[in-house]
Amino acid sequence: KSKFTFIDGEKHSPGISPALLNAAEGSQISVIIFSKDYASSIRCLTELVKILECNNMVGQMVVPVFFHVDPSDVRNQTGSFKAAFVKHQEQFKKMPEKVQK
C-alpha cells in the first residue's frame, strides 16, 4: 500500500473533489478536527459521512480531535452544533435525509 498524507485545506470550496473521496476510501486512519464552526459547513459534514461509511465498511480508524469545542456539543448537537443543524434543516427541508446522515 502507498503511504501518504492527504490534508483537505479547501474549506471554502463548495464541493468535494473526487481526489478527497478517493483519499477517504483508501485511508487506514482519518483524523477529524471538530471546531466550533465545523457543523456549519455542508462540505465538512459530507466529508464526515464518507469517512464514517468507510469506518463501517472496512473498519477504518477514525480519530476525533476537539478543538475549542466540547465533545458533548458534537455528540448531542448542542451549542454551535445545534445552531448549525437547525440552519441545515431549514436549508434542506425537502431532503431531510441529507441532514439526518
PDB file of N, CA and C in Angstrom:
ATOM      1  N   LYS A   1       0.838  -1.189   0.000  1.00  0.00           N
ATOM      2  CA  LYS A   1       0.000   0.000   0.000  1.00  0.00           C
ATOM      3  C   LYS A   1       0.878   1.247   0.000  1.00  0.00           C
ATOM      4  N   SER A   2       0.387   2.270  -0.660  1.00  0.00           N
ATOM      5  CA  SER A   2       1.146   3.515  -0.639  1.00  0.00           C
ATOM      6  C   SER A   2       0.881   4.233   0.673  1.00  0.00           C
ATOM      7  N   LYS A   3       1.860   4.998   1.098  1.00  0.00           N
ATOM      8  CA  LYS A   3       1.727   5.734   2.352  1.00  0.00           C
ATOM      9  C   LYS A   3       1.878   7.216   2.048  1.00  0.00           C
ATOM     10  N   PHE A   4       0.815   7.960   2.268  1.00  0.00           N
ATOM     11  CA  PHE A   4       0.849   9.392   2.073  1.00  0.00           C
ATOM     12  C   PHE A   4      -0.179  10.034   2.990  1.00  0.00           C
ATOM     13  N   THR A   5      -0.064  11.321   3.136  1.00  0.00           N
ATOM     14  CA  THR A   5      -0.995  12.079   3.960  1.00  0.00           C
ATOM     15  C   THR A   5      -1.786  12.994   3.052  1.00  0.00           C
ATOM     16  N   PHE A   6      -3.094  12.993   3.217  1.00  0.00           N
ATOM     17  CA  PHE A   6      -3.958  13.886   2.451  1.00  0.00           C
ATOM     18  C   PHE A   6      -4.557  14.876   3.426  1.00  0.00           C
ATOM     19  N   ILE A   7      -4.345  16.140   3.189  1.00  0.00           N
ATOM     20  CA  ILE A   7      -4.893  17.196   4.035  1.00  0.00           C
ATOM     21  C   ILE A   7      -5.857  18.004   3.197  1.00  0.00           C
ATOM     22  N   ASP A   8      -7.096  18.080   3.664  1.00  0.00           N
ATOM     23  CA  ASP A   8      -8.109  18.852   2.952  1.00  0.00           C
ATOM     24  C   ASP A   8      -8.106  20.268   3.506  1.00  0.00           C
ATOM     25  N   GLY A   9      -7.483  21.160   2.779  1.00  0.00           N
ATOM     26  CA  GLY A   9      -7.401  22.538   3.218  1.00  0.00           C
ATOM     27  C   GLY A   9      -8.328  23.469   2.460  1.00  0.00           C
ATOM     28  N   GLU A  10      -9.236  22.908   1.691  1.00  0.00           N
ATOM     29  CA  GLU A  10     -10.130  23.708   0.846  1.00  0.00           C
ATOM     30  C   GLU A  10     -11.452  23.988   1.561  1.00  0.00           C
ATOM     31  N   LYS A  11     -11.402  24.670   2.674  1.00  0.00           N
ATOM     32  CA  LYS A  11     -12.614  24.865   3.472  1.00  0.00           C
ATOM     33  C   LYS A  11     -13.663  25.734   2.794  1.00  0.00           C
ATOM     34  N   HIS A  12     -13.291  26.521   1.806  1.00  0.00           N
ATOM     35  CA  HIS A  12     -14.260  27.402   1.157  1.00  0.00           C
ATOM     36  C   HIS A  12     -14.769  26.855  -0.174  1.00  0.00           C
ATOM     37  N   SER A  13     -14.254  25.706  -0.573  1.00  0.00           N
ATOM     38  CA  SER A  13     -14.696  25.096  -1.824  1.00  0.00           C
ATOM     39  C   SER A  13     -16.094  24.515  -1.636  1.00  0.00           C
ATOM     40  N   PRO A  14     -16.997  24.713  -2.605  1.00  0.00           N
ATOM     41  CA  PRO A  14     -18.381  24.263  -2.426  1.00  0.00           C
ATOM     42  C   PRO A  14     -18.581  22.755  -2.507  1.00  0.00           C
ATOM     43  N   GLY A  15     -17.750  22.061  -3.261  1.00  0.00           N
ATOM     44  CA  GLY A  15     -17.957  20.625  -3.447  1.00  0.00           C
ATOM     45  C   GLY A  15     -16.784  19.817  -2.945  1.00  0.00           C
ATOM     46  N   ILE A  16     -16.988  18.509  -2.937  1.00  0.00           N
ATOM     47  CA  ILE A  16     -15.922  17.605  -2.520  1.00  0.00           C
ATOM     48  C   ILE A  16     -15.297  17.020  -3.769  1.00  0.00           C
ATOM     49  N   SER A  17     -13.994  17.094  -3.846  1.00  0.00           N
ATOM     50  CA  SER A  17     -13.299  16.617  -5.034  1.00  0.00           C
ATOM     51  C   SER A  17     -13.244  15.090  -5.044  1.00  0.00           C
ATOM     52  N   PRO A  18     -13.188  14.505  -6.247  1.00  0.00           N
ATOM     53  CA  PRO A  18     -13.012  13.051  -6.344  1.00  0.00           C
ATOM     54  C   PRO A  18     -11.728  12.590  -5.645  1.00  0.00           C
ATOM     55  N   ALA A  19     -10.698  13.430  -5.669  1.00  0.00           N
ATOM     56  CA  ALA A  19      -9.440  13.070  -5.003  1.00  0.00           C
ATOM     57  C   ALA A  19      -9.651  12.905  -3.498  1.00  0.00           C
ATOM     58  N   LEU A  20     -10.464  13.759  -2.925  1.00  0.00           N
ATOM     59  CA  LEU A  20     -10.746  13.660  -1.489  1.00  0.00           C
ATOM     60  C   LEU A  20     -11.535  12.391  -1.186  1.00  0.00           C
ATOM     61  N   LEU A  21     -12.531  12.085  -2.006  1.00  0.00           N
ATOM     62  CA  LEU A  21     -13.322  10.867  -1.791  1.00  0.00           C
ATOM     63  C   LEU A  21     -12.439   9.629  -1.930  1.00  0.00           C
ATOM     64  N   ASN A  22     -11.559   9.623  -2.916  1.00  0.00           N
ATOM     65  CA  ASN A  22     -10.633   8.501  -3.089  1.00  0.00           C
ATOM     66  C   ASN A  22      -9.676   8.388  -1.909  1.00  0.00           C
ATOM     67  N   ALA A  23      -9.214   9.526  -1.415  1.00  0.00           N
ATOM     68  CA  ALA A  23      -8.311   9.510  -0.261  1.00  0.00           C
ATOM     69  C   ALA A  23      -9.026   8.948   0.964  1.00  0.00           C
ATOM     70  N   ALA A  24     -10.280   9.328   1.153  1.00  0.00           N
ATOM     71  CA  ALA A  24     -11.051   8.813   2.296  1.00  0.00           C
ATOM     72  C   ALA A  24     -11.227   7.305   2.174  1.00  0.00           C
ATOM     73  N   GLU A  25     -11.548   6.828   0.968  1.00  0.00           N
ATOM     74  CA  GLU A  25     -11.766   5.397   0.755  1.00  0.00           C
ATOM     75  C   GLU A  25     -10.486   4.581   0.939  1.00  0.00           C
ATOM     76  N   GLY A  26      -9.358   5.158   0.582  1.00  0.00           N
ATOM     77  CA  GLY A  26      -8.105   4.422   0.649  1.00  0.00           C
ATOM     78  C   GLY A  26      -7.335   4.590   1.943  1.00  0.00           C
ATOM     79  N   SER A  27      -7.876   5.340   2.865  1.00  0.00           N
ATOM     80  CA  SER A  27      -7.160   5.622   4.112  1.00  0.00           C
ATOM     81  C   SER A  27      -7.364   4.537   5.156  1.00  0.00           C
ATOM     82  N   GLN A  28      -6.353   4.351   5.955  1.00  0.00           N
ATOM     83  CA  GLN A  28      -6.453   3.445   7.090  1.00  0.00           C
ATOM     84  C   GLN A  28      -6.900   4.205   8.331  1.00  0.00           C
ATOM     85  N   ILE A  29      -6.542   5.477   8.391  1.00  0.00           N
ATOM     86  CA  ILE A  29      -6.866   6.321   9.547  1.00  0.00           C
ATOM     87  C   ILE A  29      -7.343   7.676   9.041  1.00  0.00           C
ATOM     88  N   SER A  30      -8.419   8.189   9.651  1.00  0.00           N
ATOM     89  CA  SER A  30      -8.864   9.553   9.371  1.00  0.00           C
ATOM     90  C   SER A  30      -8.890  10.319  10.688  1.00  0.00           C
ATOM     91  N   VAL A  31      -8.345  11.520  10.667  1.00  0.00           N
ATOM     92  CA  VAL A  31      -8.360  12.391  11.835  1.00  0.00           C
ATOM     93  C   VAL A  31      -9.341  13.516  11.532  1.00  0.00           C
ATOM     94  N   ILE A  32     -10.378  13.629  12.347  1.00  0.00           N
ATOM     95  CA  ILE A  32     -11.392  14.662  12.168  1.00  0.00           C
ATOM     96  C   ILE A  32     -11.172  15.716  13.240  1.00  0.00           C
ATOM     97  N   ILE A  33     -10.973  16.950  12.823  1.00  0.00           N
ATOM     98  CA  ILE A  33     -10.773  18.034  13.782  1.00  0.00           C
ATOM     99  C   ILE A  33     -12.065  18.833  13.871  1.00  0.00           C
ATOM    100  N   PHE A  34     -12.776  18.618  14.969  1.00  0.00           N
ATOM    101  CA  PHE A  34     -14.036  19.323  15.204  1.00  0.00           C
ATOM    102  C   PHE A  34     -13.742  20.669  15.850  1.00  0.00           C
ATOM    103  N   SER A  35     -14.169  21.731  15.190  1.00  0.00           N
ATOM    104  CA  SER A  35     -14.054  23.079  15.739  1.00  0.00           C
ATOM    105  C   SER A  35     -15.473  23.610  15.940  1.00  0.00           C
ATOM    106  N   LYS A  36     -15.602  24.779  16.522  1.00  0.00           N
ATOM    107  CA  LYS A  36     -16.951  25.291  16.801  1.00  0.00           C
ATOM    108  C   LYS A  36     -17.749  25.560  15.527  1.00  0.00           C
ATOM    109  N   ASP A  37     -17.080  25.821  14.406  1.00  0.00           N
ATOM    110  CA  ASP A  37     -17.778  26.092  13.149  1.00  0.00           C
ATOM    111  C   ASP A  37     -17.843  24.882  12.214  1.00  0.00           C
ATOM    112  N   TYR A  38     -17.344  23.744  12.643  1.00  0.00           N
ATOM    113  CA  TYR A  38     -17.287  22.550  11.795  1.00  0.00           C
ATOM    114  C   TYR A  38     -18.653  22.190  11.215  1.00  0.00           C
ATOM    115  N   ALA A  39     -19.675  22.150  12.051  1.00  0.00           N
ATOM    116  CA  ALA A  39     -21.010  21.711  11.612  1.00  0.00           C
ATOM    117  C   ALA A  39     -21.689  22.715  10.686  1.00  0.00           C
ATOM    118  N   SER A  40     -21.198  23.927  10.612  1.00  0.00           N
ATOM    119  CA  SER A  40     -21.816  24.912   9.723  1.00  0.00           C
ATOM    120  C   SER A  40     -21.445  24.656   8.261  1.00  0.00           C
ATOM    121  N   SER A  41     -20.467  23.797   8.031  1.00  0.00           N
ATOM    122  CA  SER A  41     -20.001  23.500   6.677  1.00  0.00           C
ATOM    123  C   SER A  41     -20.621  22.210   6.143  1.00  0.00           C
ATOM    124  N   ILE A  42     -21.475  22.341   5.139  1.00  0.00           N
ATOM    125  CA  ILE A  42     -22.056  21.164   4.488  1.00  0.00           C
ATOM    126  C   ILE A  42     -20.939  20.295   3.922  1.00  0.00           C
ATOM    127  N   ARG A  43     -19.918  20.924   3.405  1.00  0.00           N
ATOM    128  CA  ARG A  43     -18.796  20.194   2.820  1.00  0.00           C
ATOM    129  C   ARG A  43     -18.107  19.325   3.873  1.00  0.00           C
ATOM    130  N   CYS A  44     -17.846  19.882   5.049  1.00  0.00           N
ATOM    131  CA  CYS A  44     -17.210  19.109   6.122  1.00  0.00           C
ATOM    132  C   CYS A  44     -18.100  17.954   6.569  1.00  0.00           C
ATOM    133  N   LEU A  45     -19.393  18.218   6.665  1.00  0.00           N
ATOM    134  CA  LEU A  45     -20.312  17.164   7.102  1.00  0.00           C
ATOM    135  C   LEU A  45     -20.428  16.055   6.060  1.00  0.00           C
ATOM    136  N   THR A  46     -20.420  16.416   4.778  1.00  0.00           N
ATOM    137  CA  THR A  46     -20.466  15.421   3.709  1.00  0.00           C
ATOM    138  C   THR A  46     -19.204  14.561   3.735  1.00  0.00           C
ATOM    139  N   GLU A  47     -18.087  15.203   3.963  1.00  0.00           N
ATOM    140  CA  GLU A  47     -16.811  14.503   4.089  1.00  0.00           C
ATOM    141  C   GLU A  47     -16.848  13.545   5.287  1.00  0.00           C
ATOM    142  N   LEU A  48     -17.417  13.997   6.389  1.00  0.00           N
ATOM    143  CA  LEU A  48     -17.536  13.166   7.587  1.00  0.00           C
ATOM    144  C   LEU A  48     -18.408  11.940   7.334  1.00  0.00           C
ATOM    145  N   VAL A  49     -19.516  12.121   6.612  1.00  0.00           N
ATOM    146  CA  VAL A  49     -20.388  10.991   6.266  1.00  0.00           C
ATOM    147  C   VAL A  49     -19.592   9.946   5.485  1.00  0.00           C
ATOM    148  N   LYS A  50     -18.792  10.387   4.527  1.00  0.00           N
ATOM    149  CA  LYS A  50     -17.979   9.460   3.724  1.00  0.00           C
ATOM    150  C   LYS A  50     -16.980   8.714   4.597  1.00  0.00           C
ATOM    151  N   ILE A  51     -16.336   9.422   5.489  1.00  0.00           N
ATOM    152  CA  ILE A  51     -15.357   8.801   6.379  1.00  0.00           C
ATOM    153  C   ILE A  51     -16.032   7.770   7.287  1.00  0.00           C
ATOM    154  N   LEU A  52     -17.194   8.106   7.808  1.00  0.00           N
ATOM    155  CA  LEU A  52     -17.897   7.160   8.680  1.00  0.00           C
ATOM    156  C   LEU A  52     -18.403   5.947   7.900  1.00  0.00           C
ATOM    157  N   GLU A  53     -18.773   6.138   6.641  1.00  0.00           N
ATOM    158  CA  GLU A  53     -19.131   4.990   5.796  1.00  0.00           C
ATOM    159  C   GLU A  53     -17.926   4.052   5.645  1.00  0.00           C
ATOM    160  N   CYS A  54     -16.761   4.625   5.430  1.00  0.00           N
ATOM    161  CA  CYS A  54     -15.538   3.819   5.310  1.00  0.00           C
ATOM    162  C   CYS A  54     -15.233   3.111   6.624  1.00  0.00           C
ATOM    163  N   ASN A  55     -15.480   3.783   7.724  1.00  0.00           N
ATOM    164  CA  ASN A  55     -15.285   3.167   9.040  1.00  0.00           C
ATOM    165  C   ASN A  55     -16.192   1.954   9.197  1.00  0.00           C
ATOM    166  N   ASN A  56     -17.443   2.092   8.807  1.00  0.00           N
ATOM    167  CA  ASN A  56     -18.398   0.992   8.937  1.00  0.00           C
ATOM    168  C   ASN A  56     -18.111  -0.152   7.972  1.00  0.00           C
ATOM    169  N   MET A  57     -17.657   0.168   6.761  1.00  0.00           N
ATOM    170  CA  MET A  57     -17.449  -0.865   5.742  1.00  0.00           C
ATOM    171  C   MET A  57     -16.133  -1.622   5.918  1.00  0.00           C
ATOM    172  N   VAL A  58     -15.066  -0.907   6.187  1.00  0.00           N
ATOM    173  CA  VAL A  58     -13.753  -1.560   6.218  1.00  0.00           C
ATOM    174  C   VAL A  58     -13.014  -1.390   7.541  1.00  0.00           C
ATOM    175  N   GLY A  59     -13.671  -0.811   8.517  1.00  0.00           N
ATOM    176  CA  GLY A  59     -13.048  -0.665   9.824  1.00  0.00           C
ATOM    177  C   GLY A  59     -11.978   0.407   9.898  1.00  0.00           C
ATOM    178  N   GLN A  60     -12.067   1.395   9.005  1.00  0.00           N
ATOM    179  CA  GLN A  60     -11.104   2.494   9.024  1.00  0.00           C
ATOM    180  C   GLN A  60     -11.106   3.135  10.410  1.00  0.00           C
ATOM    181  N   MET A  61      -9.940   3.401  10.942  1.00  0.00           N
ATOM    182  CA  MET A  61      -9.836   4.049  12.250  1.00  0.00           C
ATOM    183  C   MET A  61     -10.154   5.537  12.099  1.00  0.00           C
ATOM    184  N   VAL A  62     -11.008   6.039  12.981  1.00  0.00           N
ATOM    185  CA  VAL A  62     -11.370   7.453  12.969  1.00  0.00           C
ATOM    186  C   VAL A  62     -10.975   8.045  14.319  1.00  0.00           C
ATOM    187  N   VAL A  63     -10.154   9.101  14.262  1.00  0.00           N
ATOM    188  CA  VAL A  63      -9.672   9.744  15.475  1.00  0.00           C
ATOM    189  C   VAL A  63     -10.269  11.153  15.530  1.00  0.00           C
ATOM    190  N   PRO A  64     -11.172  11.410  16.485  1.00  0.00           N
ATOM    191  CA  PRO A  64     -11.714  12.762  16.621  1.00  0.00           C
ATOM    192  C   PRO A  64     -10.808  13.637  17.488  1.00  0.00           C
ATOM    193  N   VAL A  65     -10.656  14.880  17.074  1.00  0.00           N
ATOM    194  CA  VAL A  65      -9.929  15.886  17.848  1.00  0.00           C
ATOM    195  C   VAL A  65     -10.902  17.035  18.064  1.00  0.00           C
ATOM    196  N   PHE A  66     -11.048  17.447  19.306  1.00  0.00           N
ATOM    197  CA  PHE A  66     -11.998  18.508  19.644  1.00  0.00           C
ATOM    198  C   PHE A  66     -11.230  19.788  19.939  1.00  0.00           C
ATOM    199  N   PHE A  67     -11.309  20.742  19.002  1.00  0.00           N
ATOM    200  CA  PHE A  67     -10.560  21.991  19.086  1.00  0.00           C
ATOM    201  C   PHE A  67     -11.491  23.115  19.522  1.00  0.00           C
ATOM    202  N   HIS A  68     -11.374  23.507  20.758  1.00  0.00           N
ATOM    203  CA  HIS A  68     -12.211  24.567  21.338  1.00  0.00           C
ATOM    204  C   HIS A  68     -13.698  24.260  21.226  1.00  0.00           C
ATOM    205  N   VAL A  69     -14.052  22.988  21.337  1.00  0.00           N
ATOM    206  CA  VAL A  69     -15.447  22.578  21.339  1.00  0.00           C
ATOM    207  C   VAL A  69     -15.558  21.391  22.293  1.00  0.00           C
ATOM    208  N   ASP A  70     -16.643  21.344  23.027  1.00  0.00           N
ATOM    209  CA  ASP A  70     -16.862  20.253  23.962  1.00  0.00           C
ATOM    210  C   ASP A  70     -17.363  19.030  23.204  1.00  0.00           C
ATOM    211  N   PRO A  71     -16.796  17.860  23.448  1.00  0.00           N
ATOM    212  CA  PRO A  71     -17.259  16.655  22.762  1.00  0.00           C
ATOM    213  C   PRO A  71     -18.768  16.415  22.912  1.00  0.00           C
ATOM    214  N   SER A  72     -19.341  16.835  24.026  1.00  0.00           N
ATOM    215  CA  SER A  72     -20.787  16.644  24.207  1.00  0.00           C
ATOM    216  C   SER A  72     -21.598  17.533  23.260  1.00  0.00           C
ATOM    217  N   ASP A  73     -21.050  18.676  22.845  1.00  0.00           N
ATOM    218  CA  ASP A  73     -21.743  19.518  21.858  1.00  0.00           C
ATOM    219  C   ASP A  73     -21.827  18.804  20.517  1.00  0.00           C
ATOM    220  N   VAL A  74     -20.783  18.062  20.173  1.00  0.00           N
ATOM    221  CA  VAL A  74     -20.782  17.301  18.922  1.00  0.00           C
ATOM    222  C   VAL A  74     -21.755  16.124  19.053  1.00  0.00           C
ATOM    223  N   ARG A  75     -21.607  15.371  20.123  1.00  0.00           N
ATOM    224  CA  ARG A  75     -22.419  14.163  20.322  1.00  0.00           C
ATOM    225  C   ARG A  75     -23.906  14.479  20.423  1.00  0.00           C
ATOM    226  N   ASN A  76     -24.257  15.530  21.161  1.00  0.00           N
ATOM    227  CA  ASN A  76     -25.661  15.858  21.428  1.00  0.00           C
ATOM    228  C   ASN A  76     -26.209  16.980  20.556  1.00  0.00           C
ATOM    229  N   GLN A  77     -25.396  17.475  19.661  1.00  0.00           N
ATOM    230  CA  GLN A  77     -25.767  18.602  18.794  1.00  0.00           C
ATOM    231  C   GLN A  77     -26.339  19.757  19.616  1.00  0.00           C
ATOM    232  N   THR A  78     -25.495  20.237  20.514  1.00  0.00           N
ATOM    233  CA  THR A  78     -25.834  21.405  21.317  1.00  0.00           C
ATOM    234  C   THR A  78     -24.849  22.519  20.978  1.00  0.00           C
ATOM    235  N   GLY A  79     -25.053  23.681  21.545  1.00  0.00           N
ATOM    236  CA  GLY A  79     -24.152  24.802  21.287  1.00  0.00           C
ATOM    237  C   GLY A  79     -24.131  25.192  19.823  1.00  0.00           C
ATOM    238  N   SER A  80     -22.936  25.450  19.296  1.00  0.00           N
ATOM    239  CA  SER A  80     -22.811  25.868  17.893  1.00  0.00           C
ATOM    240  C   SER A  80     -23.248  24.756  16.940  1.00  0.00           C
ATOM    241  N   PHE A  81     -23.145  23.513  17.372  1.00  0.00           N
ATOM    242  CA  PHE A  81     -23.583  22.399  16.519  1.00  0.00           C
ATOM    243  C   PHE A  81     -25.099  22.394  16.370  1.00  0.00           C
ATOM    244  N   LYS A  82     -25.808  22.715  17.432  1.00  0.00           N
ATOM    245  CA  LYS A  82     -27.274  22.783  17.353  1.00  0.00           C
ATOM    246  C   LYS A  82     -27.694  23.879  16.381  1.00  0.00           C
ATOM    247  N   ALA A  83     -27.099  25.056  16.516  1.00  0.00           N
ATOM    248  CA  ALA A  83     -27.439  26.175  15.637  1.00  0.00           C
ATOM    249  C   ALA A  83     -27.186  25.821  14.171  1.00  0.00           C
ATOM    250  N   ALA A  84     -26.082  25.147  13.906  1.00  0.00           N
ATOM    251  CA  ALA A  84     -25.750  24.766  12.525  1.00  0.00           C
ATOM    252  C   ALA A  84     -26.769  23.773  11.973  1.00  0.00           C
ATOM    253  N   PHE A  85     -27.161  22.793  12.783  1.00  0.00           N
ATOM    254  CA  PHE A  85     -28.108  21.790  12.288  1.00  0.00           C
ATOM    255  C   PHE A  85     -29.512  22.354  12.114  1.00  0.00           C
ATOM    256  N   VAL A  86     -29.899  23.311  12.931  1.00  0.00           N
ATOM    257  CA  VAL A  86     -31.186  23.983  12.730  1.00  0.00           C
ATOM    258  C   VAL A  86     -31.170  24.694  11.381  1.00  0.00           C
ATOM    259  N   LYS A  87     -30.077  25.360  11.086  1.00  0.00           N
ATOM    260  CA  LYS A  87     -29.934  26.056   9.798  1.00  0.00           C
ATOM    261  C   LYS A  87     -29.975  25.062   8.629  1.00  0.00           C
ATOM    262  N   HIS A  88     -29.285  23.930   8.770  1.00  0.00           N
ATOM    263  CA  HIS A  88     -29.285  22.920   7.709  1.00  0.00           C
ATOM    264  C   HIS A  88     -30.677  22.328   7.505  1.00  0.00           C
ATOM    265  N   GLN A  89     -31.420  22.141   8.580  1.00  0.00           N
ATOM    266  CA  GLN A  89     -32.777  21.601   8.458  1.00  0.00           C
ATOM    267  C   GLN A  89     -33.666  22.550   7.666  1.00  0.00           C
ATOM    268  N   GLU A  90     -33.491  23.839   7.866  1.00  0.00           N
ATOM    269  CA  GLU A  90     -34.242  24.832   7.086  1.00  0.00           C
ATOM    270  C   GLU A  90     -33.824  24.795   5.624  1.00  0.00           C
ATOM    271  N   GLN A  91     -32.530  24.743   5.406  1.00  0.00           N
ATOM    272  CA  GLN A  91     -31.973  24.768   4.053  1.00  0.00           C
ATOM    273  C   GLN A  91     -32.369  23.526   3.248  1.00  0.00           C
ATOM    274  N   PHE A  92     -32.456  22.382   3.903  1.00  0.00           N
ATOM    275  CA  PHE A  92     -32.733  21.117   3.220  1.00  0.00           C
ATOM    276  C   PHE A  92     -34.075  20.523   3.633  1.00  0.00           C
ATOM    277  N   LYS A  93     -35.092  21.378   3.727  1.00  0.00           N
ATOM    278  CA  LYS A  93     -36.431  20.921   4.122  1.00  0.00           C
ATOM    279  C   LYS A  93     -36.928  19.778   3.251  1.00  0.00           C
ATOM    280  N   LYS A  94     -36.620  19.834   1.967  1.00  0.00           N
ATOM    281  CA  LYS A  94     -37.114  18.820   1.031  1.00  0.00           C
ATOM    282  C   LYS A  94     -36.221  17.577   0.983  1.00  0.00           C
ATOM    283  N   MET A  95     -35.095  17.620   1.687  1.00  0.00           N
ATOM    284  CA  MET A  95     -34.182  16.473   1.733  1.00  0.00           C
ATOM    285  C   MET A  95     -33.748  16.207   3.177  1.00  0.00           C
ATOM    286  N   PRO A  96     -34.691  15.902   4.067  1.00  0.00           N
ATOM    287  CA  PRO A  96     -34.316  15.723   5.482  1.00  0.00           C
ATOM    288  C   PRO A  96     -33.306  14.592   5.705  1.00  0.00           C
ATOM    289  N   GLU A  97     -33.281  13.608   4.810  1.00  0.00           N
ATOM    290  CA  GLU A  97     -32.333  12.500   4.955  1.00  0.00           C
ATOM    291  C   GLU A  97     -30.891  12.985   4.837  1.00  0.00           C
ATOM    292  N   LYS A  98     -30.662  14.069   4.096  1.00  0.00           N
ATOM    293  CA  LYS A  98     -29.313  14.623   3.960  1.00  0.00           C
ATOM    294  C   LYS A  98     -28.819  15.131   5.312  1.00  0.00           C
ATOM    295  N   VAL A  99     -29.685  15.807   6.038  1.00  0.00           N
ATOM    296  CA  VAL A  99     -29.325  16.328   7.355  1.00  0.00           C
ATOM    297  C   VAL A  99     -29.200  15.182   8.356  1.00  0.00           C
ATOM    298  N   GLN A 100     -30.073  14.206   8.251  1.00  0.00           N
ATOM    299  CA  GLN A 100     -30.056  13.078   9.179  1.00  0.00           C
ATOM    300  C   GLN A 100     -28.765  12.287   9.100  1.00  0.00           C
ATOM    301  N   LYS A 101     -28.233  12.123   7.891  1.00  0.00           N
ATOM    302  CA  LYS A 101     -26.953  11.407   7.726  1.00  0.00           C
ATOM    303  C   LYS A 101     -25.878  12.057   8.542  1.00  0.00           C
TER     304      LYS A 101
END
